[in-house]
CSV table of C-alpha atoms and ligand atoms in Angstrom, one decimal:
chain,number,residue,atom,x,y,z
P,1,MET,CA,54.6,-44.0,-62.9
P,2,THR,CA,58.0,-43.7,-62.0
P,3,LEU,CA,60.1,-41.2,-64.1
P,4,ALA,CA,63.8,-40.8,-64.3
P,5,ILE,CA,65.5,-37.2,-63.2
P,6,THR,CA,66.7,-35.6,-66.8
P,7,GLY,CA,67.8,-33.3,-68.7
P,8,ARG,CA,66.7,-30.2,-67.0
P,9,PHE,CA,69.7,-29.8,-65.2
P,10,GLU,CA,73.4,-31.1,-65.2
P,11,GLU,CA,73.9,-33.9,-62.5
P,12,SER,CA,75.4,-32.2,-59.2
P,13,ALA,CA,76.3,-34.5,-56.4
P,14,MET,CA,72.8,-33.1,-55.1
P,15,GLU,CA,71.0,-34.5,-57.6
P,16,ARG,CA,72.8,-37.7,-57.0
P,17,LYS,CA,71.8,-37.6,-53.4
P,18,TYR,CA,68.5,-37.3,-54.7
P,19,LYS,CA,68.5,-40.4,-57.0
P,20,LYS,CA,69.7,-42.8,-53.8
P,21,LEU,CA,67.1,-41.5,-51.9
P,22,ASN,CA,64.7,-42.9,-54.8
P,23,ILE,CA,63.0,-39.3,-54.7
P,24,LEU,CA,61.7,-39.5,-58.0
P,25,GLU,CA,60.1,-36.5,-61.0
P,26,GLU,CA,56.4,-37.7,-59.8
P,27,ASP,CA,57.4,-36.5,-56.3
P,28,ARG,CA,58.2,-32.9,-57.2
P,29,LYS,CA,55.4,-32.4,-58.9
P,30,MET,CA,52.5,-34.2,-56.6
P,31,ALA,CA,50.5,-32.2,-54.3
P,32,GLY,CA,51.5,-32.5,-50.8
P,33,GLU,CA,52.2,-31.6,-47.4
P,34,ARG,CA,52.6,-27.7,-46.3
P,35,SER,CA,56.2,-27.3,-45.3
P,36,GLN,CA,54.8,-27.8,-42.0
P,37,GLU,CA,54.0,-31.1,-42.0
P,38,SER,CA,57.0,-31.9,-43.8
P,39,SER,CA,59.2,-30.5,-41.3
P,40,GLU,CA,57.3,-32.5,-38.7
P,41,LEU,CA,57.9,-35.7,-40.9
P,42,GLN,CA,61.7,-35.1,-41.2
P,43,MET,CA,61.9,-34.6,-37.5
P,44,LYS,CA,60.8,-38.4,-37.1
P,45,TRP,CA,62.9,-39.3,-40.0
P,46,PRO,CA,65.6,-41.8,-38.9
P,47,LYS,CA,68.9,-40.2,-38.8
P,48,HIS,CA,71.0,-42.1,-41.1
P,49,HIS,CA,68.4,-40.5,-43.9
P,50,LYS,CA,69.9,-37.3,-44.2
P,51,ARG,CA,67.9,-34.6,-45.2
P,52,PRO,CA,68.5,-33.8,-48.7
P,53,ARG,CA,68.6,-30.2,-50.4
P,54,SER,CA,66.4,-29.3,-53.7
P,55,PRO,CA,68.6,-28.2,-56.4
P,56,GLN,CA,68.4,-24.6,-57.5
P,57,THR,CA,67.0,-24.7,-60.7
P,58,PHE,CA,62.9,-25.4,-60.8
P,59,ARG,CA,61.6,-23.1,-63.0
P,60,GLY,CA,58.9,-20.8,-61.5
P,61,GLY,CA,58.6,-18.5,-58.8
P,62,SER,CA,60.2,-18.4,-55.3
P,63,LYS,CA,57.1,-19.8,-53.3
P,64,ARG,CA,56.6,-22.4,-55.9
P,65,ARG,CA,59.9,-23.4,-55.5
P,66,LYS,CA,59.5,-23.3,-51.7
P,67,ARG,CA,56.6,-25.7,-52.0
P,68,CYS,CA,57.7,-28.1,-54.6
P,69,ARG,CA,61.3,-28.7,-51.9
P,70,ALA,CA,58.9,-29.8,-49.4
P,71,GLN,CA,57.4,-32.1,-51.5
P,72,ALA,CA,60.2,-33.6,-52.5
P,73,ARG,CA,60.9,-34.5,-49.6
P,74,ARG,CA,58.3,-36.5,-49.7
P,75,PRO,CA,60.1,-40.2,-49.1
P,76,ALA,CA,59.0,-42.9,-51.0
P,77,PRO,CA,56.9,-44.7,-48.8
P,78,LEU,CA,54.8,-41.6,-48.3
P,79,LYS,CA,52.6,-41.9,-51.7
P,80,ILE,CA,50.5,-44.7,-53.3
P,81,SER,CA,52.1,-44.8,-56.3
P,82,SER,CA,54.7,-46.8,-54.3
P,83,TYR,CA,52.2,-49.8,-53.8
P,84,GLU,CA,51.0,-52.6,-55.6
P,85,VAL,CA,47.1,-53.2,-54.6
P,86,HIS,CA,46.2,-56.9,-54.4
P,87,LYS,CA,42.6,-57.2,-52.9
P,88,VAL,CA,40.3,-55.5,-50.4
P,89,LEU,CA,40.5,-56.9,-46.9
P,90,GLY,CA,37.9,-55.3,-45.1
P,91,ARG,CA,35.3,-52.6,-45.7
P,92,GLY,CA,33.7,-50.2,-43.4
P,93,SER,CA,32.1,-47.0,-42.9
P,94,PHE,CA,35.3,-45.5,-42.8
P,95,GLY,CA,36.7,-46.5,-45.9
P,96,LYS,CA,38.5,-49.6,-46.8
P,97,VAL,CA,41.4,-51.8,-45.9
P,98,MET,CA,43.8,-53.3,-49.2
P,99,LEU,CA,46.5,-56.0,-49.0
P,100,ALA,CA,49.4,-54.1,-50.9
P,101,THR,CA,52.9,-54.1,-51.3
P,102,LEU,CA,55.3,-51.7,-50.6
P,103,THR,CA,57.2,-52.3,-53.9
P,104,SER,CA,60.7,-50.9,-53.2
P,105,ARG,CA,60.9,-53.4,-50.3
P,106,LYS,CA,58.8,-55.9,-51.3
P,107,GLN,CA,57.1,-55.9,-48.3
P,108,LEU,CA,52.9,-56.5,-47.6
P,109,VAL,CA,51.1,-54.2,-45.7
P,110,ALA,CA,47.7,-53.4,-44.6
P,111,LEU,CA,46.9,-50.0,-46.3
P,112,LYS,CA,43.6,-48.5,-45.0
P,113,VAL,CA,42.2,-45.8,-46.9
P,114,LEU,CA,40.1,-43.2,-45.3
P,115,GLU,CA,37.7,-40.2,-45.9
P,116,LYS,CA,39.9,-37.1,-44.9
P,117,ARG,CA,37.9,-36.2,-41.7
P,118,PRO,CA,39.5,-34.7,-38.6
P,119,GLU,CA,38.5,-37.6,-36.0
P,120,ILE,CA,41.1,-39.5,-37.7
P,121,MET,CA,43.7,-37.8,-35.8
P,122,LYS,CA,42.2,-40.1,-33.3
P,123,GLU,CA,43.0,-43.3,-34.9
P,124,HIS,CA,46.5,-41.4,-36.0
P,125,ARG,CA,47.0,-41.2,-32.3
P,126,ALA,CA,46.0,-44.9,-31.3
P,127,LEU,CA,47.9,-46.1,-33.8
P,128,LYS,CA,51.2,-44.2,-32.5
P,129,ILE,CA,50.4,-45.5,-28.8
P,130,ALA,CA,49.6,-48.9,-30.0
P,131,GLY,CA,53.2,-49.3,-31.2
P,132,GLY,CA,54.0,-50.2,-27.5
P,133,SER,CA,51.8,-53.6,-27.3
P,134,PRO,CA,52.2,-56.7,-29.4
P,135,PHE,CA,48.9,-57.7,-29.1
P,136,LEU,CA,48.0,-54.2,-31.1
P,137,CYS,CA,47.9,-53.4,-34.8
P,138,HIS,CA,51.1,-51.0,-35.9
P,139,ALA,CA,51.1,-48.4,-38.0
P,140,TYR,CA,54.4,-48.3,-39.9
P,141,ALA,CA,53.3,-45.3,-41.8
P,142,ALA,CA,50.5,-42.5,-42.3
P,143,PHE,CA,50.3,-40.5,-45.7
P,144,GLN,CA,47.7,-38.2,-47.5
P,145,SER,CA,47.0,-37.2,-51.4
P,146,LYS,CA,44.6,-34.5,-51.7
P,147,LEU,CA,41.2,-36.6,-50.8
P,148,GLN,CA,42.5,-39.7,-48.6
P,149,ALA,CA,44.3,-40.8,-45.8
P,150,PHE,CA,46.4,-43.8,-45.8
P,151,PHE,CA,47.2,-45.9,-42.8
P,152,VAL,CA,50.3,-48.4,-43.7
P,153,LEU,CA,49.6,-51.3,-40.9
P,154,GLU,CA,51.3,-54.2,-40.4
P,155,TYR,CA,49.4,-56.8,-42.4
P,156,ALA,CA,48.0,-59.1,-40.0
P,157,SER,CA,48.1,-62.5,-42.1
P,158,GLY,CA,46.2,-64.9,-40.1
P,159,GLY,CA,42.8,-63.0,-41.0
P,160,SER,CA,40.1,-62.4,-38.1
P,161,LEU,CA,39.0,-64.4,-35.6
P,162,SER,CA,35.7,-64.4,-37.2
P,163,THR,CA,37.0,-65.8,-40.2
P,164,VAL,CA,38.8,-69.0,-38.2
P,165,MET,CA,35.9,-69.5,-35.8
P,166,GLU,CA,34.1,-70.1,-39.1
P,167,ASN,CA,34.5,-73.8,-38.3
P,168,GLY,CA,33.1,-73.6,-35.0
P,169,PRO,CA,33.4,-73.1,-31.6
P,170,PHE,CA,37.3,-73.0,-30.3
P,171,PRO,CA,38.5,-75.5,-27.6
P,172,THR,CA,38.7,-74.0,-24.0
P,173,SER,CA,42.8,-74.2,-24.2
P,174,THR,CA,42.7,-71.7,-27.5
P,175,VAL,CA,39.5,-69.3,-26.3
P,176,MET,CA,42.3,-69.4,-22.6
P,177,PHE,CA,45.2,-68.0,-25.4
P,178,TYR,CA,43.2,-65.8,-27.1
P,179,ALA,CA,41.1,-64.2,-24.2
P,180,ALA,CA,44.5,-63.9,-22.7
P,181,GLU,CA,46.4,-61.9,-25.4
P,182,MET,CA,43.4,-59.6,-25.3
P,183,VAL,CA,43.5,-59.1,-21.9
P,184,CYS,CA,47.1,-57.8,-22.3
P,185,GLY,CA,46.4,-55.7,-25.5
P,186,LEU,CA,43.1,-53.8,-24.0
P,187,GLN,CA,45.3,-53.3,-20.5
P,188,PHE,CA,47.8,-51.6,-22.1
P,189,LEU,CA,45.2,-49.4,-24.2
P,190,HIS,CA,43.1,-48.5,-20.9
P,191,SER,CA,46.4,-47.9,-18.9
P,192,ARG,CA,47.0,-45.5,-21.9
P,193,GLY,CA,43.5,-43.8,-21.4
P,194,ILE,CA,42.1,-45.1,-24.6
P,195,VAL,CA,38.8,-47.3,-24.8
P,196,HIS,CA,38.8,-49.5,-28.3
P,197,ARG,CA,34.7,-49.0,-28.3
P,198,ASP,CA,34.6,-51.6,-31.1
P,199,ILE,CA,35.9,-55.0,-29.5
P,200,LYS,CA,34.2,-57.8,-31.5
P,201,LEU,CA,35.4,-60.6,-33.3
P,202,GLU,CA,36.1,-59.2,-36.7
P,203,ASN,CA,38.9,-56.7,-35.4
P,204,ILE,CA,40.8,-59.0,-33.5
P,205,LEU,CA,43.4,-60.5,-36.4
P,206,LEU,CA,45.8,-63.0,-36.0
P,207,ASP,CA,49.4,-62.5,-37.3
P,208,GLN,CA,51.7,-64.5,-39.3
P,209,ASN,CA,53.0,-66.8,-36.2
P,210,GLY,CA,49.2,-66.9,-34.6
P,211,HIS,CA,49.3,-64.1,-32.1
P,212,ILE,CA,46.4,-61.7,-31.5
P,213,LYS,CA,46.3,-58.4,-33.0
P,214,ILE,CA,43.5,-55.8,-32.3
P,215,CYS,CA,43.0,-53.8,-35.0
P,216,ASP,CA,40.5,-50.8,-36.6
P,217,PHE,CA,40.8,-47.6,-33.7
P,218,GLY,CA,38.7,-45.5,-35.7
P,219,LEU,CA,36.5,-45.4,-32.9
P,220,VAL,CA,38.2,-44.8,-29.8
P,221,ALA,CA,38.0,-42.5,-26.9
P,222,HIS,CA,41.1,-40.9,-25.7
P,223,ASN,CA,42.0,-39.5,-22.2
P,224,ILE,CA,39.8,-41.7,-20.1
P,225,PHE,CA,41.8,-41.8,-17.0
P,226,GLY,CA,40.8,-42.3,-13.4
P,227,ASN,CA,36.9,-41.4,-13.1
P,228,ARG,CA,36.8,-39.7,-16.4
P,229,THR,CA,33.8,-40.9,-18.6
P,230,THR,CA,32.6,-40.7,-22.6
P,231,ARG,CA,29.4,-40.6,-24.3
P,232,GLY,CA,28.1,-41.9,-27.5
P,233,ARG,CA,26.3,-44.6,-28.8
P,234,ILE,CA,29.0,-45.9,-30.9
P,235,GLY,CA,30.7,-49.8,-31.7
P,236,THR,CA,29.0,-52.5,-33.0
P,237,TYR,CA,25.1,-53.8,-31.8
P,238,GLY,CA,25.2,-57.1,-30.1
P,239,TYR,CA,28.9,-56.6,-28.9
P,240,MET,CA,27.9,-52.9,-27.4
P,241,ALA,CA,27.3,-52.6,-23.3
P,242,PRO,CA,24.3,-52.0,-22.4
P,243,GLU,CA,25.7,-48.7,-21.0
P,244,VAL,CA,26.8,-47.7,-24.2
P,245,MET,CA,23.3,-48.2,-26.3
P,246,LEU,CA,21.3,-46.4,-23.4
P,247,MET,CA,23.4,-43.2,-24.1
P,248,LYS,CA,24.8,-43.3,-20.5
P,249,GLU,CA,28.5,-42.1,-20.0
P,250,TYR,CA,30.7,-44.8,-19.6
P,251,ASN,CA,34.2,-45.5,-19.7
P,252,ALA,CA,36.6,-48.6,-20.3
P,253,ALA,CA,34.1,-51.2,-18.5
P,254,ALA,CA,32.4,-51.0,-22.3
P,255,ASP,CA,35.6,-53.0,-23.7
P,256,TRP,CA,35.3,-55.3,-21.3
P,257,TRP,CA,31.8,-56.1,-22.2
P,258,SER,CA,32.6,-56.2,-25.3
P,259,LEU,CA,35.6,-58.9,-24.9
P,260,GLY,CA,32.9,-60.6,-22.7
P,261,VAL,CA,30.5,-61.3,-25.7
P,262,VAL,CA,33.6,-62.2,-28.0
P,263,ILE,CA,34.8,-64.7,-25.5
P,264,TYR,CA,31.1,-66.1,-24.9
P,265,ARG,CA,30.9,-66.5,-29.0
P,266,MET,CA,34.4,-68.2,-29.2
P,267,ALA,CA,33.4,-70.5,-26.7
P,268,ILE,CA,29.9,-71.7,-27.5
P,269,GLY,CA,29.6,-70.4,-31.1
P,270,ARG,CA,26.7,-68.2,-31.0
P,271,SER,CA,25.5,-64.8,-29.4
P,272,PRO,CA,24.8,-64.6,-25.7
P,273,PHE,CA,21.7,-62.0,-26.4
P,274,TYR,CA,19.5,-61.4,-29.4
P,275,ASN,CA,21.8,-60.6,-32.3
P,276,GLY,CA,19.3,-60.2,-35.0
P,277,ARG,CA,18.4,-57.3,-37.4
P,278,VAL,CA,15.9,-55.6,-35.2
P,279,ARG,CA,18.1,-53.2,-33.3
P,280,THR,CA,15.6,-52.3,-30.7
P,281,MET,CA,15.2,-56.2,-29.8
P,282,VAL,CA,19.3,-56.6,-29.7
P,283,GLN,CA,19.0,-53.5,-27.1
P,284,GLU,CA,16.1,-55.0,-25.5
P,285,SER,CA,18.0,-58.2,-24.9
P,286,THR,CA,21.2,-56.7,-23.9
P,287,VAL,CA,19.8,-54.7,-21.7
P,288,SER,CA,17.3,-57.3,-20.1
P,289,ASP,CA,18.4,-60.6,-20.8
P,290,GLU,CA,20.7,-63.0,-18.6
P,291,PRO,CA,22.9,-65.3,-21.1
P,292,GLN,CA,22.3,-68.8,-21.4
P,293,TYR,CA,25.2,-71.6,-20.3
P,294,PRO,CA,25.6,-74.8,-22.0
P,295,GLU,CA,26.3,-77.6,-19.2
P,296,TRP,CA,29.4,-78.3,-20.8
P,297,ILE,CA,31.2,-75.5,-20.7
P,298,SER,CA,33.9,-75.1,-17.2
P,299,PRO,CA,32.3,-73.4,-14.1
P,300,GLU,CA,35.5,-71.2,-14.3
P,301,LEU,CA,34.7,-70.2,-18.0
P,302,GLN,CA,30.9,-69.4,-16.8
P,303,ASP,CA,31.9,-67.4,-13.6
P,304,LEU,CA,34.6,-65.2,-16.1
P,305,LEU,CA,31.9,-64.9,-18.5
P,306,GLU,CA,29.2,-64.0,-16.1
P,307,LYS,CA,31.7,-61.1,-14.4
P,308,LEU,CA,32.6,-59.9,-17.7
P,309,LEU,CA,28.6,-59.6,-18.7
P,310,LYS,CA,27.7,-57.7,-15.4
P,311,LYS,CA,24.8,-54.8,-16.7
P,312,ASN,CA,26.4,-52.4,-14.2
P,313,PRO,CA,29.7,-51.8,-15.1
P,314,GLN,CA,31.2,-50.8,-11.5
P,315,HIS,CA,30.5,-54.2,-10.9
P,316,ARG,CA,32.1,-55.9,-14.3
P,317,LEU,CA,35.4,-57.5,-13.9
P,318,GLY,CA,38.2,-56.2,-16.2
P,319,THR,CA,37.9,-52.4,-14.2
P,320,ASN,CA,36.4,-54.1,-11.0
P,321,GLY,CA,39.1,-56.4,-9.8
P,322,ASN,CA,42.0,-58.1,-11.4
P,323,ILE,CA,41.2,-60.4,-14.3
P,324,ARG,CA,44.4,-62.3,-14.5
P,325,GLU,CA,43.7,-63.4,-11.4
P,326,HIS,CA,40.5,-65.1,-12.5
P,327,PRO,CA,40.5,-69.0,-12.2
P,328,PHE,CA,39.8,-69.5,-15.9
P,329,PHE,CA,43.3,-67.9,-16.4
P,330,ALA,CA,45.2,-70.2,-13.7
P,331,SER,CA,47.8,-72.1,-16.3
P,332,ILE,CA,48.4,-68.6,-17.9
P,333,ASN,CA,51.7,-67.8,-17.4
P,334,TRP,CA,51.5,-63.9,-17.9
P,335,VAL,CA,55.1,-63.1,-18.4
P,336,GLU,CA,55.5,-65.3,-20.8
P,337,LEU,CA,52.8,-64.8,-22.8
P,338,GLU,CA,53.7,-61.0,-22.9
P,339,SER,CA,56.5,-61.7,-24.3
P,340,LEU,CA,55.1,-63.9,-27.0
P,341,LYS,CA,56.7,-67.2,-25.3
P,342,VAL,CA,53.7,-68.9,-25.4
P,343,LYS,CA,52.9,-71.0,-28.5
P,344,PRO,CA,49.6,-70.2,-30.2
P,345,PRO,CA,47.1,-73.0,-31.1
P,346,LEU,CA,46.9,-72.3,-34.6
P,347,GLN,CA,49.5,-71.4,-37.1
P,348,PRO,CA,47.9,-69.4,-39.7
P,349,ARG,CA,48.4,-70.7,-43.6
P,350,MET,CA,51.1,-68.4,-45.4
P,351,PRO,CA,49.5,-65.5,-47.1
P,352,SER,CA,48.2,-65.4,-50.5
P,353,THR,CA,48.1,-62.1,-52.1
P,354,ASP,CA,45.7,-63.3,-55.1
P,355,SER,CA,43.5,-60.6,-56.4
P,356,SER,CA,39.5,-60.6,-55.3
P,357,GLY,CA,39.2,-59.2,-59.0
P,358,SER,CA,36.8,-56.3,-56.8
P,359,SER,CA,37.5,-52.8,-57.8
P,360,LEU,CA,40.8,-51.8,-56.6
P,361,GLU,CA,41.2,-48.5,-58.1
P,362,ILE,CA,42.6,-45.7,-55.4
P,363,GLU,CA,41.7,-42.2,-56.5
P,364,LYS,CA,44.5,-40.8,-58.3
P,365,ASP,CA,43.8,-37.2,-56.7
P,366,ASN,CA,47.2,-36.7,-55.6
P,367,ILE,CA,48.5,-34.2,-58.5
P,368,GLY,CA,48.6,-30.5,-58.2
P,369,CYS,CA,50.6,-28.1,-55.8
P,370,ASN,CA,47.5,-25.9,-54.4
P,371,ASP,CA,46.1,-28.4,-52.0
P,372,ILE,CA,44.2,-26.5,-49.4
P,373,ASN,CA,42.6,-29.5,-47.5
P,374,ILE,CA,45.8,-31.0,-45.7
P,375,LEU,CA,45.4,-32.5,-42.7
P,376,SER,CA,48.4,-31.0,-40.4
P,377,GLY,CA,50.8,-33.3,-39.0
P,378,PHE,CA,49.4,-36.3,-40.2
P,379,SER,CA,51.9,-37.7,-42.1
P,380,PHE,CA,54.8,-39.7,-40.5
P,381,ILE,CA,57.0,-42.6,-40.5
P,382,ASN,CA,57.5,-45.2,-38.1
P,383,PRO,CA,61.5,-44.9,-37.3
P,384,ASN,CA,61.7,-48.8,-36.6
P,385,TRP,CA,59.9,-50.1,-39.9
P,386,GLN,CA,62.6,-52.4,-41.0
P,387,GLU,CA,64.3,-51.7,-44.2
Z,401,ADE,N1,41.8,-55.8,-42.3
Z,401,ADE,C1,42.0,-54.5,-41.1
Z,401,ADE,N2,43.1,-54.5,-41.4
Z,401,ADE,C2,44.1,-55.5,-41.2
Z,401,ADE,C3,45.6,-55.7,-41.0
Z,401,ADE,N3,46.2,-55.0,-40.7
Z,401,ADE,N4,45.9,-57.0,-41.8
Z,401,ADE,C4,44.9,-57.6,-42.3
Z,401,ADE,N5,43.5,-57.3,-42.6
Z,401,ADE,C5,43.3,-56.7,-41.7
C-alpha cells in the first residue's frame, strides 16, 4: 500500500526531494538490507539519481535512525509492493516465475521468486554476466525481503520452445535459426566460464520479436575455464549428458550434448533416447543407445546431431571443433545473426496479462526492522533499465 508522507515533520526541501524520488513511508518502515548492502546498491545507481539524505526527525534511537535511513534509500523497483502480479509463468524446485507489472512504469516483467539460500548468488552472478548477450535472459534488478529473494527479469513474451512446439516439429530452416542463436548464447556463457547445466526446450524462450532467450541460470557452474571441470548430477533427465549422469567430472561439453537433444526434439519431434518415468532406463538409454534418424532429415542435420550427441565429451562438437563452421549452418551469416538482423521464423502473439486464477500470493514478509537473514550484495538495479 502506498502512503503519503504527512504531518510528522514539516515539509522541507529534503522531503520534497524524497517525494520526487518516490520514496514512500512504507519503505521507511520496511525491514531491509543493512547499510552495507544499501551502499553497494547506491554505487550502481545511475548518476542522475542523487542519493537523498534522510530527514533528521525520525523518532527512536540513533541506531534505528541509521537503519531506517538506509532503508529509505531503497528505490521503488526494489520492493514487492511496487509490482502487480498477474499470473504464474513457471514453477520449479527453485520457486516460481510470475508475470508482473512494475506499476510506476507500466512495464511487464518476469518476477522470479526464490527461497533465500546462499546458492542463489550463483544465479545472481550469472544474470549480471548474461546482460552482455542478446540471446540470454537479462535481469533488470534484484531485491529481497525477509524470507524471499526476487529477480526482476525481462519478460520473454513469446513463451518457451516447448510450448511453441506443441504444433509439432519445426521445418529445418526454423531449427537452423533457433539452433544458431542458441550457439551464440552458449558460446557467450562458456567464454565467461559458465556452464548452464539445464539446457532444455522449457528454458529456451522467445522474446517479443521471436529471438531466442536462454533463461534460468539457477543451476550454473562458474569458473569452468581451460581444463577445469565440475561435478554433480545436475540438470534434467532426458537432456543430461552421459558423463553428468555417471557422476564423472565434466565441462561445457555437457551443454553441447543438451543442445543436441534440443535440436533433435525441435527437428524430429521426439526425444533421441528413452525418456519415460523410470530414471534408470533413461540413464541406461542415454549412456548406451544410439539415436535413430528418420530418412527425411537432411544429411547435414543428421551429421550435426551425431557430432553433438557423441558419448565421449572429448569428441563432442562445440568443445571439439568450431560448430559455426558445420555444414548445417552454411547459410547462416553469423555477424548479421549476432546483431539480431536475421528475421526470426515465427512472430509471437502479443502478450496477455490475463490472470490464471491460481494463487498469486507472495508472502508479505517484508515488514520489520530486525532482519538478520540478509543476503549481502544481492540487491541491484541494472543502470540500463529504461525509465
Ligand atoms: N519463464 C521463466 N522466465 C521467464 C521470462 N523471463 N519470461 C517469460 N517467461 C519466463
